[in-house]
Coordinates of C-alpha atoms and ligand atoms in Angstrom, one line a residue:
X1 CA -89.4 138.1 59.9
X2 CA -89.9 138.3 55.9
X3 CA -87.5 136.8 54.2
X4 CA -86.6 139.4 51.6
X5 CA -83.3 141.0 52.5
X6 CA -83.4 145.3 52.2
X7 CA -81.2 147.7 51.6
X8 CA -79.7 148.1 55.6
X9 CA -79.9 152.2 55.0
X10 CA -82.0 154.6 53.8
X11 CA -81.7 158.0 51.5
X12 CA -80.3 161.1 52.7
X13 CA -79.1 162.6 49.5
X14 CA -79.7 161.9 45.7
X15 CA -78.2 162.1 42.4
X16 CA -80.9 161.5 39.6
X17 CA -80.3 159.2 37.1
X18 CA -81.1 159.8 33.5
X19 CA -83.7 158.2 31.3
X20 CA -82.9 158.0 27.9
X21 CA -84.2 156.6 24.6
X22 CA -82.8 153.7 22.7
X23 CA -82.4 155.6 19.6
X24 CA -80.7 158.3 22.0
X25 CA -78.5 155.8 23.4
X26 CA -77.7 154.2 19.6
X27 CA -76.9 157.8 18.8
X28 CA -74.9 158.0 21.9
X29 CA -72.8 154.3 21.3
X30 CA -72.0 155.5 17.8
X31 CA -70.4 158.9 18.9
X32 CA -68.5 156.7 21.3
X33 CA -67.2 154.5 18.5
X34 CA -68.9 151.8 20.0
X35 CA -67.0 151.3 23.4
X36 CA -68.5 152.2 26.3
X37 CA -65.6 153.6 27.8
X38 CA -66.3 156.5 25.7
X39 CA -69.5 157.5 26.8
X40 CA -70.2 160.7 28.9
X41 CA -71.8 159.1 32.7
X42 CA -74.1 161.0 32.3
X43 CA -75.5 159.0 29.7
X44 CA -75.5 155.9 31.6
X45 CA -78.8 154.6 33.5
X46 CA -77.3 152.1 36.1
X47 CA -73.3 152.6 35.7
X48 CA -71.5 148.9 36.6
X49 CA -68.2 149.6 35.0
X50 CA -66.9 149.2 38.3
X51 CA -66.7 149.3 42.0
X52 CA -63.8 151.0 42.8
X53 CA -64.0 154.5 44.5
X54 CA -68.1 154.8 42.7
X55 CA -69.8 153.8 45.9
X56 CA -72.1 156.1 48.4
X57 CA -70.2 157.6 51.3
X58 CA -72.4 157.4 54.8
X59 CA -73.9 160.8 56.6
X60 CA -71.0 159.8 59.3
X61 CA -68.6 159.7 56.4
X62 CA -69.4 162.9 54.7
X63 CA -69.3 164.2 58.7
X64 CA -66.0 163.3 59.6
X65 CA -64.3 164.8 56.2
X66 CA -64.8 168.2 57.9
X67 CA -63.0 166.7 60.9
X68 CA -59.7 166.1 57.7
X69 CA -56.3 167.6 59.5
X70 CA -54.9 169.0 56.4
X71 CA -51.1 169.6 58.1
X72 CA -48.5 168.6 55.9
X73 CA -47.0 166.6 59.1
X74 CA -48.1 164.4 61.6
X75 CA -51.6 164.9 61.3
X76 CA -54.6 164.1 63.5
X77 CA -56.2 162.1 60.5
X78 CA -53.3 160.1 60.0
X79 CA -53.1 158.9 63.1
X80 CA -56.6 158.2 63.4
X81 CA -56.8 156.3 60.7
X82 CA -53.6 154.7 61.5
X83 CA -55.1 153.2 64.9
X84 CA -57.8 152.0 63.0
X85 CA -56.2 149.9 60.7
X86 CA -53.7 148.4 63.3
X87 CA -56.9 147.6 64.7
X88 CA -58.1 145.5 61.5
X89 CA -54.6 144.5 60.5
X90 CA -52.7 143.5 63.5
X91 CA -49.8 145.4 61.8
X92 CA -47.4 147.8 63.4
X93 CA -46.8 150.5 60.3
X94 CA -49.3 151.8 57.8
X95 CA -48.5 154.0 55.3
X96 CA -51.0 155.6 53.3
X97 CA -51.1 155.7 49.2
X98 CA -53.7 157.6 47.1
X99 CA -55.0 154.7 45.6
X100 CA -54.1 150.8 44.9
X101 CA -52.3 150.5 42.3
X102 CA -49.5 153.4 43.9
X103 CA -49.4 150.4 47.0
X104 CA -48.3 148.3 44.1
X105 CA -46.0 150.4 42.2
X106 CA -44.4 152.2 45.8
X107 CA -43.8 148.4 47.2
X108 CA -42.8 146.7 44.5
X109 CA -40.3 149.4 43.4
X110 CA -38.9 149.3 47.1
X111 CA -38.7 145.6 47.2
X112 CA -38.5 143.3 43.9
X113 CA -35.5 143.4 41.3
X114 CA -35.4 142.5 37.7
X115 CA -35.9 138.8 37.0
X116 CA -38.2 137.9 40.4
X117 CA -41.4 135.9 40.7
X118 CA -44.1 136.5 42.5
X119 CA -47.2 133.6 42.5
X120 CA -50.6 134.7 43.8
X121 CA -54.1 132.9 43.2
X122 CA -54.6 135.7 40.1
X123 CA -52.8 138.8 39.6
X124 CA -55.5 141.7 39.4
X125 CA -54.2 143.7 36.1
X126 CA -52.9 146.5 37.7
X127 CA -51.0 144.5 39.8
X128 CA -49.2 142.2 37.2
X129 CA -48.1 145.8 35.1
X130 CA -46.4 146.8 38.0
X131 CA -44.7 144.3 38.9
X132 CA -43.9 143.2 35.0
X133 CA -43.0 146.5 34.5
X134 CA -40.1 146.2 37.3
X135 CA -39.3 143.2 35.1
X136 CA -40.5 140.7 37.4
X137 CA -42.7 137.9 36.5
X138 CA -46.3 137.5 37.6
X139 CA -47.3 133.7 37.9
X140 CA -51.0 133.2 38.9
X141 CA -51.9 129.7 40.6
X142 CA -55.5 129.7 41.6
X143 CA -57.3 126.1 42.0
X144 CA -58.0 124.6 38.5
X145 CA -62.2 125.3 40.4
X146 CA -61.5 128.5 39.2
X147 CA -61.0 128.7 35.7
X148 CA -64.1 127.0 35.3
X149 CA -67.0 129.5 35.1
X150 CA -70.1 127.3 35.6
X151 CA -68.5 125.4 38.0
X152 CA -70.1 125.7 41.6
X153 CA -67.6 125.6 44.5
X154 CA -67.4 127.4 47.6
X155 CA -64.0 128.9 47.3
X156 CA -62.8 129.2 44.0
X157 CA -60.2 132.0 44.9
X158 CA -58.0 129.5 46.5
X159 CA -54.2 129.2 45.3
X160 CA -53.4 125.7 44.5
X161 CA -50.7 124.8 47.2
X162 CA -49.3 121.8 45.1
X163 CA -48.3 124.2 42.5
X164 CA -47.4 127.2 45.1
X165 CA -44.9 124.3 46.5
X166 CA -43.4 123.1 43.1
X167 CA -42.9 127.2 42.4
X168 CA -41.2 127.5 45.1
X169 CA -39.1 124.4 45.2
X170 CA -37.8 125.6 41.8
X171 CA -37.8 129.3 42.2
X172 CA -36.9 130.0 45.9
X173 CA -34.2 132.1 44.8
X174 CA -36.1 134.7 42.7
X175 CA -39.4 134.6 45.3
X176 CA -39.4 138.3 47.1
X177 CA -42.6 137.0 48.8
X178 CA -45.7 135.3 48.1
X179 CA -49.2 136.8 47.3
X180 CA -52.9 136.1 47.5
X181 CA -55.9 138.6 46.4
X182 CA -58.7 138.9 48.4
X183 CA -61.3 138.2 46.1
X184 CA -60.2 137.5 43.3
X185 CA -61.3 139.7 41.2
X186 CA -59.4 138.4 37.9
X187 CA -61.0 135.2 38.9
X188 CA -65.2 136.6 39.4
X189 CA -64.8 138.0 42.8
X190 CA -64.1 134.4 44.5
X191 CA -63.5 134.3 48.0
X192 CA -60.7 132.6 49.8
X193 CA -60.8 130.4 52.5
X194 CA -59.3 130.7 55.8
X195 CA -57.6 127.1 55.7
X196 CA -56.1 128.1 52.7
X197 CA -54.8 131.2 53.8
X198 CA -53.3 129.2 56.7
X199 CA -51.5 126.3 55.3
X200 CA -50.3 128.5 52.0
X201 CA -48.7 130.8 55.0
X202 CA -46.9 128.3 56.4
X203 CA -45.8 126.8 53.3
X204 CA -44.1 130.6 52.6
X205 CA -42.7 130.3 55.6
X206 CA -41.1 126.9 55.6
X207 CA -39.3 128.4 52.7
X208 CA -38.3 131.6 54.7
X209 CA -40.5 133.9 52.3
X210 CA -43.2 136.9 53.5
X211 CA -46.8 136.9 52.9
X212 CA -47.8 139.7 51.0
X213 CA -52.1 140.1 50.6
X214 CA -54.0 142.5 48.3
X215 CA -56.5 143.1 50.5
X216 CA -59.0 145.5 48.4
X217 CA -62.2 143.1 49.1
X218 CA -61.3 141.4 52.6
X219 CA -64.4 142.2 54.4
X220 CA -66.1 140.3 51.6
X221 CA -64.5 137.8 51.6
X222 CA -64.4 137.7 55.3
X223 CA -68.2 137.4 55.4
X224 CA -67.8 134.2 52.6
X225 CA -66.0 132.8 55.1
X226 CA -68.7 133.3 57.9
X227 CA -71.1 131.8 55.7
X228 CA -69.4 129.3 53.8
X229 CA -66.3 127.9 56.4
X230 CA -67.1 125.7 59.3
X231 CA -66.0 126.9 62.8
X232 CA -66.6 130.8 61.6
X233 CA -70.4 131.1 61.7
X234 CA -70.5 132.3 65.2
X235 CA -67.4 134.8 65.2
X236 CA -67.4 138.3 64.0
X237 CA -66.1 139.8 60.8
X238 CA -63.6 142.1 62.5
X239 CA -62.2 138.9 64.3
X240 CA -62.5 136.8 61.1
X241 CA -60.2 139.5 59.3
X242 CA -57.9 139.9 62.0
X243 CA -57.4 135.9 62.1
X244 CA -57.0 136.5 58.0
X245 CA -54.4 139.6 58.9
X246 CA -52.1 137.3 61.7
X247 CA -51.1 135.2 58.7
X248 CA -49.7 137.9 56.5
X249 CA -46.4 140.0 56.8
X250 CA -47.6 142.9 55.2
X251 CA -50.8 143.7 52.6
X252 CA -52.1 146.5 49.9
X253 CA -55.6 148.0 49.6
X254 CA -57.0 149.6 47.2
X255 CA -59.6 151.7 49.9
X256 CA -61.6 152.3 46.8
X257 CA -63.3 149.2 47.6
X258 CA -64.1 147.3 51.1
X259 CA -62.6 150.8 52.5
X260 CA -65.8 152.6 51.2
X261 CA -64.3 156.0 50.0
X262 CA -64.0 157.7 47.0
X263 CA -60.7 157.5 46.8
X264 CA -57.5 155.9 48.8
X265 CA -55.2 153.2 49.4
X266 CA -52.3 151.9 51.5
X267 CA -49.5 149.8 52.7
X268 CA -49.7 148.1 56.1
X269 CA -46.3 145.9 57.3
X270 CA -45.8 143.6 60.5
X271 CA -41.7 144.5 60.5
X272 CA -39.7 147.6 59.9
X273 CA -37.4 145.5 57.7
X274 CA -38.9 147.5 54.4
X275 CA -39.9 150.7 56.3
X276 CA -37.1 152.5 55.3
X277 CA -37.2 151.7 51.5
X278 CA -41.4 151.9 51.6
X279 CA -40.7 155.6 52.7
X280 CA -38.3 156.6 50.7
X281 CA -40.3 155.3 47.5
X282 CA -43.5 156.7 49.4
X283 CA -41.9 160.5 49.8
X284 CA -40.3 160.9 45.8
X285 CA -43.9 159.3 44.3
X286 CA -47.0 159.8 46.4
X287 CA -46.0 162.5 49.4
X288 CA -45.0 162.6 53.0
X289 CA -45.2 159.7 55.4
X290 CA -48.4 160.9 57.2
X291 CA -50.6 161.6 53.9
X292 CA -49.3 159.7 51.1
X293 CA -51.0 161.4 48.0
X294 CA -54.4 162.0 50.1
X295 CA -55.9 164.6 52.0
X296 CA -56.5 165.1 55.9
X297 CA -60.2 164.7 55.0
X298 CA -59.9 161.5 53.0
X299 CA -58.3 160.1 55.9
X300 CA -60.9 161.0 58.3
X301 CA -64.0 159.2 55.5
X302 CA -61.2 156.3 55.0
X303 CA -61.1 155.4 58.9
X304 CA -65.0 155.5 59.3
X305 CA -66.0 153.8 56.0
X306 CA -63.2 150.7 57.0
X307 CA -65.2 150.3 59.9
X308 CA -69.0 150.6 58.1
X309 CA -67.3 148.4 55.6
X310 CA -67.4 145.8 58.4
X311 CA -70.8 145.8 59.6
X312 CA -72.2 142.2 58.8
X313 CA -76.1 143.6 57.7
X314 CA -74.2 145.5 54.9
X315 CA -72.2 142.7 54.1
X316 CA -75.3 140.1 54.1
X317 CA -77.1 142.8 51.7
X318 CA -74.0 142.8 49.4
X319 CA -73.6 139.6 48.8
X320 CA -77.0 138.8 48.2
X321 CA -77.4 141.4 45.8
X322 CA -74.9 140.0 43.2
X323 CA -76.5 136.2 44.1
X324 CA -80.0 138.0 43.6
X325 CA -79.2 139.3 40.1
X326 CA -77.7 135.1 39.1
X327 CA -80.8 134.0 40.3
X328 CA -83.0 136.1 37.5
X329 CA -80.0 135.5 35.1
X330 CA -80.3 131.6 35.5
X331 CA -84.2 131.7 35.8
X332 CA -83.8 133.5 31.8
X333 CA -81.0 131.2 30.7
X334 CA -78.4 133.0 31.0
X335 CA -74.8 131.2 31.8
X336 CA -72.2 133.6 34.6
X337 CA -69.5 132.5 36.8
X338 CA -71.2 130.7 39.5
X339 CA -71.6 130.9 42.5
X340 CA -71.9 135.0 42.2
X341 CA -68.8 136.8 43.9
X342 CA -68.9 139.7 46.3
X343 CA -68.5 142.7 44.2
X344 CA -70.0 141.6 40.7
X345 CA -71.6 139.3 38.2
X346 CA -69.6 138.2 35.1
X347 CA -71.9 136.7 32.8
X348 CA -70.7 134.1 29.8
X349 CA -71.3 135.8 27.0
X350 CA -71.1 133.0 24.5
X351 CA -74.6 131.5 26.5
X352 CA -75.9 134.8 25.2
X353 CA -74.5 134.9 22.0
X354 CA -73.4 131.3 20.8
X355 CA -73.6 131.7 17.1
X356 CA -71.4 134.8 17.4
X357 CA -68.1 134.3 16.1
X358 CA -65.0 135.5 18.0
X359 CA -63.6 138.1 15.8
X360 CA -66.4 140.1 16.3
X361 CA -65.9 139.9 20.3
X362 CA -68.9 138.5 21.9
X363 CA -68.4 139.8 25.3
X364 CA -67.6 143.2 23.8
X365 CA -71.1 142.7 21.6
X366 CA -73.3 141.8 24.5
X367 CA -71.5 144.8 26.3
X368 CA -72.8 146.7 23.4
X369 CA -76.1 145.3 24.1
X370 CA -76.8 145.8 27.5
X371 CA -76.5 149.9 27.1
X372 CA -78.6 149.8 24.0
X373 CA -81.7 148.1 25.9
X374 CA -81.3 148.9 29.1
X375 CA -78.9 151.5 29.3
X376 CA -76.6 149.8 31.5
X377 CA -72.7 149.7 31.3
X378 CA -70.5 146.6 32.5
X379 CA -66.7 146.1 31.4
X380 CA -66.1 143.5 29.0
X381 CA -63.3 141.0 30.1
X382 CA -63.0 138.9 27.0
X383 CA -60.8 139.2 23.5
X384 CA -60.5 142.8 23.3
X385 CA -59.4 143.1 26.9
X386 CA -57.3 139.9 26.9
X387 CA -56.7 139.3 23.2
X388 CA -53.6 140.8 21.2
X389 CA -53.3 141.9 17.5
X390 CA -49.9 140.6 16.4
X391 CA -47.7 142.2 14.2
X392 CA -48.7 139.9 11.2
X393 CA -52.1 141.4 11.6
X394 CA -53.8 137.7 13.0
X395 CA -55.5 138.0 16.6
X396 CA -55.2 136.0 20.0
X397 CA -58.6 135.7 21.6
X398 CA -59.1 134.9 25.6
X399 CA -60.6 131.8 26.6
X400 CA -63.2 133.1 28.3
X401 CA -66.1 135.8 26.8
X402 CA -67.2 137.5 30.2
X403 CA -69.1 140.8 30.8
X404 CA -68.4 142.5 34.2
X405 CA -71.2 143.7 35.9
X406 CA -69.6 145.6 39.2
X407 CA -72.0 147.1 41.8
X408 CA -70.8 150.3 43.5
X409 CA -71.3 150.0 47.5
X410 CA -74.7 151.0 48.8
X411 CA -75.7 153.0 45.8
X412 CA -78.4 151.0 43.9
X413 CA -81.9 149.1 45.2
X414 CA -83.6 146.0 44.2
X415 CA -85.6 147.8 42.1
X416 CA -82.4 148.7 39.9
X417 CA -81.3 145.1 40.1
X418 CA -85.1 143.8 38.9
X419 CA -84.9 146.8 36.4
X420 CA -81.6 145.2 35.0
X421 CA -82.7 141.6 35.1
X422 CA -85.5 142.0 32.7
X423 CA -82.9 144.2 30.4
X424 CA -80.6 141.0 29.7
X425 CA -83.1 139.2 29.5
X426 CA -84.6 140.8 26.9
X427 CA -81.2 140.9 25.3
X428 CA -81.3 137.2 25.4
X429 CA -84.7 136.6 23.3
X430 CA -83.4 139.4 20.9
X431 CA -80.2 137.8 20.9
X432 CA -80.2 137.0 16.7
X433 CA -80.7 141.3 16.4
X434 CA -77.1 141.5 18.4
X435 CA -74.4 143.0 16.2
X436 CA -70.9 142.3 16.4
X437 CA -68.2 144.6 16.2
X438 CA -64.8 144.8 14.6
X439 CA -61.5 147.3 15.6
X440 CA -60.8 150.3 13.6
X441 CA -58.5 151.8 16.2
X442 CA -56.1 150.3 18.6
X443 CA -53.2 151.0 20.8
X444 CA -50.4 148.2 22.2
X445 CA -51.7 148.1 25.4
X446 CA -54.8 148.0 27.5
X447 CA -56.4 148.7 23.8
X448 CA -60.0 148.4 25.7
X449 CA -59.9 151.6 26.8
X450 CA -59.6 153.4 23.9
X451 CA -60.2 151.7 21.1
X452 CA -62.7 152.2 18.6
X453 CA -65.0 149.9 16.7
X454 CA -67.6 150.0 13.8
X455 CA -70.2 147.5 13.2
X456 CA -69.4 143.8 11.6
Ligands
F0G501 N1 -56.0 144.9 43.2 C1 -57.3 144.5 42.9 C2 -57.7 143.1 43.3 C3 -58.2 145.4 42.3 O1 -59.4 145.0 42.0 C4 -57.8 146.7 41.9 C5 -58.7 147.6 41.2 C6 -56.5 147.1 42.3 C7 -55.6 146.2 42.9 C8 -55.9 148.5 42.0 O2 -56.5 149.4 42.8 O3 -57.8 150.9 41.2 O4 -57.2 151.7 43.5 O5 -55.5 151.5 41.8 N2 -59.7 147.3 40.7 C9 -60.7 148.1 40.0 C10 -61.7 147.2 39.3 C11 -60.1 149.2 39.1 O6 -62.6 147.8 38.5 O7 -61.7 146.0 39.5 P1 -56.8 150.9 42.3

């Protein structure tokens, strides 16, 4: 067999992408006050921003949403999807949300009070507004492996236990339950292994506390641990992440990921001891029990793409597209968090940029960049993300200058990938010709989003 891995599907349906100019696209980055969260996706050549809900629905996908039950009640969809899952999960009760971050908000609401903790290998940043905003804290305590980007280790998603321990010797009382994300997206997409999963389980349960997972990339992470954890190589994924499921007492999912769809998320728990309060939170925020905020049809795509989502030729091609795109990075020089996670590659700006000083935001520069040459958008997760302007007007910067580029599911080829390769690395030789930036515009929170910028 050749050795070069394809795309495991071909093209049924296509969405042109447009070609533009760079002085178009300088045009275009000015009108958006130079963030990239401003320009029209139209305008965008290969579109990384993220991975959530952008991905290519399958032919059997797009068939089954004519199959979607829209009754209010008790629908066919529902309970389709709902055997589907238990399937997966292992878990008695599944109750849909429209997305992941409703999982968050509907759960937490129904089961943390004012002054808990909740440790987890790295809060995504949804995840730690929720639950801050029910006035609980968010402690992350992933492996000191990974906070260190160039650092090569197999699973740098773990939590560190000695930590989880001293956390919970100290803090039992104000511990709801214990988390872990599946990968760890804060983190650059790192798995986490199954002996990890295992022994920080029964830790939780020495101490007589549930195990909560946010499950968005477990099928990822799942084929990490066929590849990377001895005794998994010959099992398959479905039974990997139903081993990863038995530990946990309940889990959240953003379906806009491993789940395939558009759009989607949900709740699964192994007890009906938060049913009740689930529901009730479920009925006054997202809808009734057997939709949660989505339609009949999304269902129906939902409970074929979680099963797609498992096939182990797509999940060998995924993961060897973000390690293909490293391999041109490192061959050009250029520094990312290593080894490459499932979903993305977050390269280290400042091996781009050294000279560049950090009030004029590096990561946010190179993000600059990479649309100018190549057209390209990522998500920068450095200072203007992560840093805060203080009321005395000084600035906090993050430790770490990272650009995010996040591949939608099954929506781009090599050719893309090679196409985007030879973009940073032009940006690299050019790198002296790489402007910084400086705010004009913030707000208090999440300023990335809308903030604007003019050149330093
Ligand atoms: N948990 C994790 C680990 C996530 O990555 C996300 C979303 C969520 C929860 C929230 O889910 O968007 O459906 O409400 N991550 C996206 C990203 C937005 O770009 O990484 P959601």
């Amino acid at each position: 067999m050749p050795k070069t891995m394809i795309e495991p599907f071909r093209i049924k349906s296509v969405e042109p992408i447009k070609m533009t100019t760079r002085e178009q696209r300088g045009k275009l980055l000015e009108e958006a006050k130079l963030n990239v969260f401003k320009l029209r996706a139209e305008d965008v050549l290969l579109d990384w921003l993220t991975d959530s809900g952008t991905g290519a629905m399958s032919s059997a996908q797009w068939a089954a949403i004519m199959l979607g039950d829209e009754s209010y009640a008790g629908a066919r969809s529902f309970f389709r999807l709902e055997a589907v899952i238990q399937d997966i999960t292992g878990m008695a009760h599944f109750i849909p949300t429209h997305q992941g971050r409703a999982a968050e908000k509907v759960l937490f609401t129904a089961v943390c009070k004012k002054g808990d903790l909740v440790p987890n290998n790295c809060h995504f940043d949804t995840t730690r507004a929720n639950l801050e905003f029910n006035g609980v804290e968010a402690v992350d305590l992933v492996i000191p492996e990974g906070l260190q980007p160039s650092l090569v280790y197999p699973f740098k998603g773990n939590i560190d236990l000695g930590r989880v321990e001293d956390t919970l010797k100290q803090h039992a009382d104000r511990i709801p339950f214990g988390m872990i994300t599946v990968t760890n997206n804060t983190g650059g997409g790192q798995p986490v292994s199954m002996a990890n999963i295992r022994a920080y389980s029964q830790l939780l349960k020495k101490f007589g506390k549930p195990f909560i997972m946010d499950v968005c990339r477990f099928a990822e992470n799942a084929m990490f641990i066929k590849m990377r954890e001895d005794g998994y190589q010959n099992k398959t994924i479905k039974e990997i992440c139903q081993e990863l499921f038995s530990y946990a007492d309940g889990a959240m999912m953003s379906a806009k990921k491993d789940g395939m769809v558009n759009i989607g998320g949900f709740i699964v728990l192994r007890s009906d001891k938060w049913l009740d309060s689930v529901r009730e939170i479920l009925i006054l925020t997202e809808g009734f029990p057997t939709y949660g905020g989505l339609a009949g049809r999304d269902l129906e795509a939902l409970a074929v793409g979680l099963v797609e989502g498992l096939d182990e030729d797509y999940l060998r091609y995924r993961l060897r597209t973000a390690e293909y795109l490293g391999e041109k990075l490192e061959a050009a020089g250029i520094g990312f968090v290593k080894p490459t996670g499932g979903h993305a590659v977050y390269i280290d700006a400042k091996t781009v940029l050294p000279d560049m000083p950090l009030d004029q935001y590096p990561a946010w520069s190179l993000c600059n960049a990479l649309y100018l040459e190549g057209g390209i958008r990522g998500v920068e997760i450095g200072s203007v993300m992560f840093g805060k302007h203080l009321e005395d007007g000084t600035e906090t910067y993050h430790s770490m200058e990272l650009v995010r580029l996040a591949f939608p599911r099954r929506m781009y080829t090599q050719s893309h990938f090679d196409f985007a390769a030879e973009a940073i690395a032009e940006v690299k030789i050019k790198a002296h010709l790489v402007r910084g930036v400086r705010i004009t515009k913030q707000s208090r929170y999440l300023r990335h989003f809308t903030a604007e910028f003019r050149w330093a």
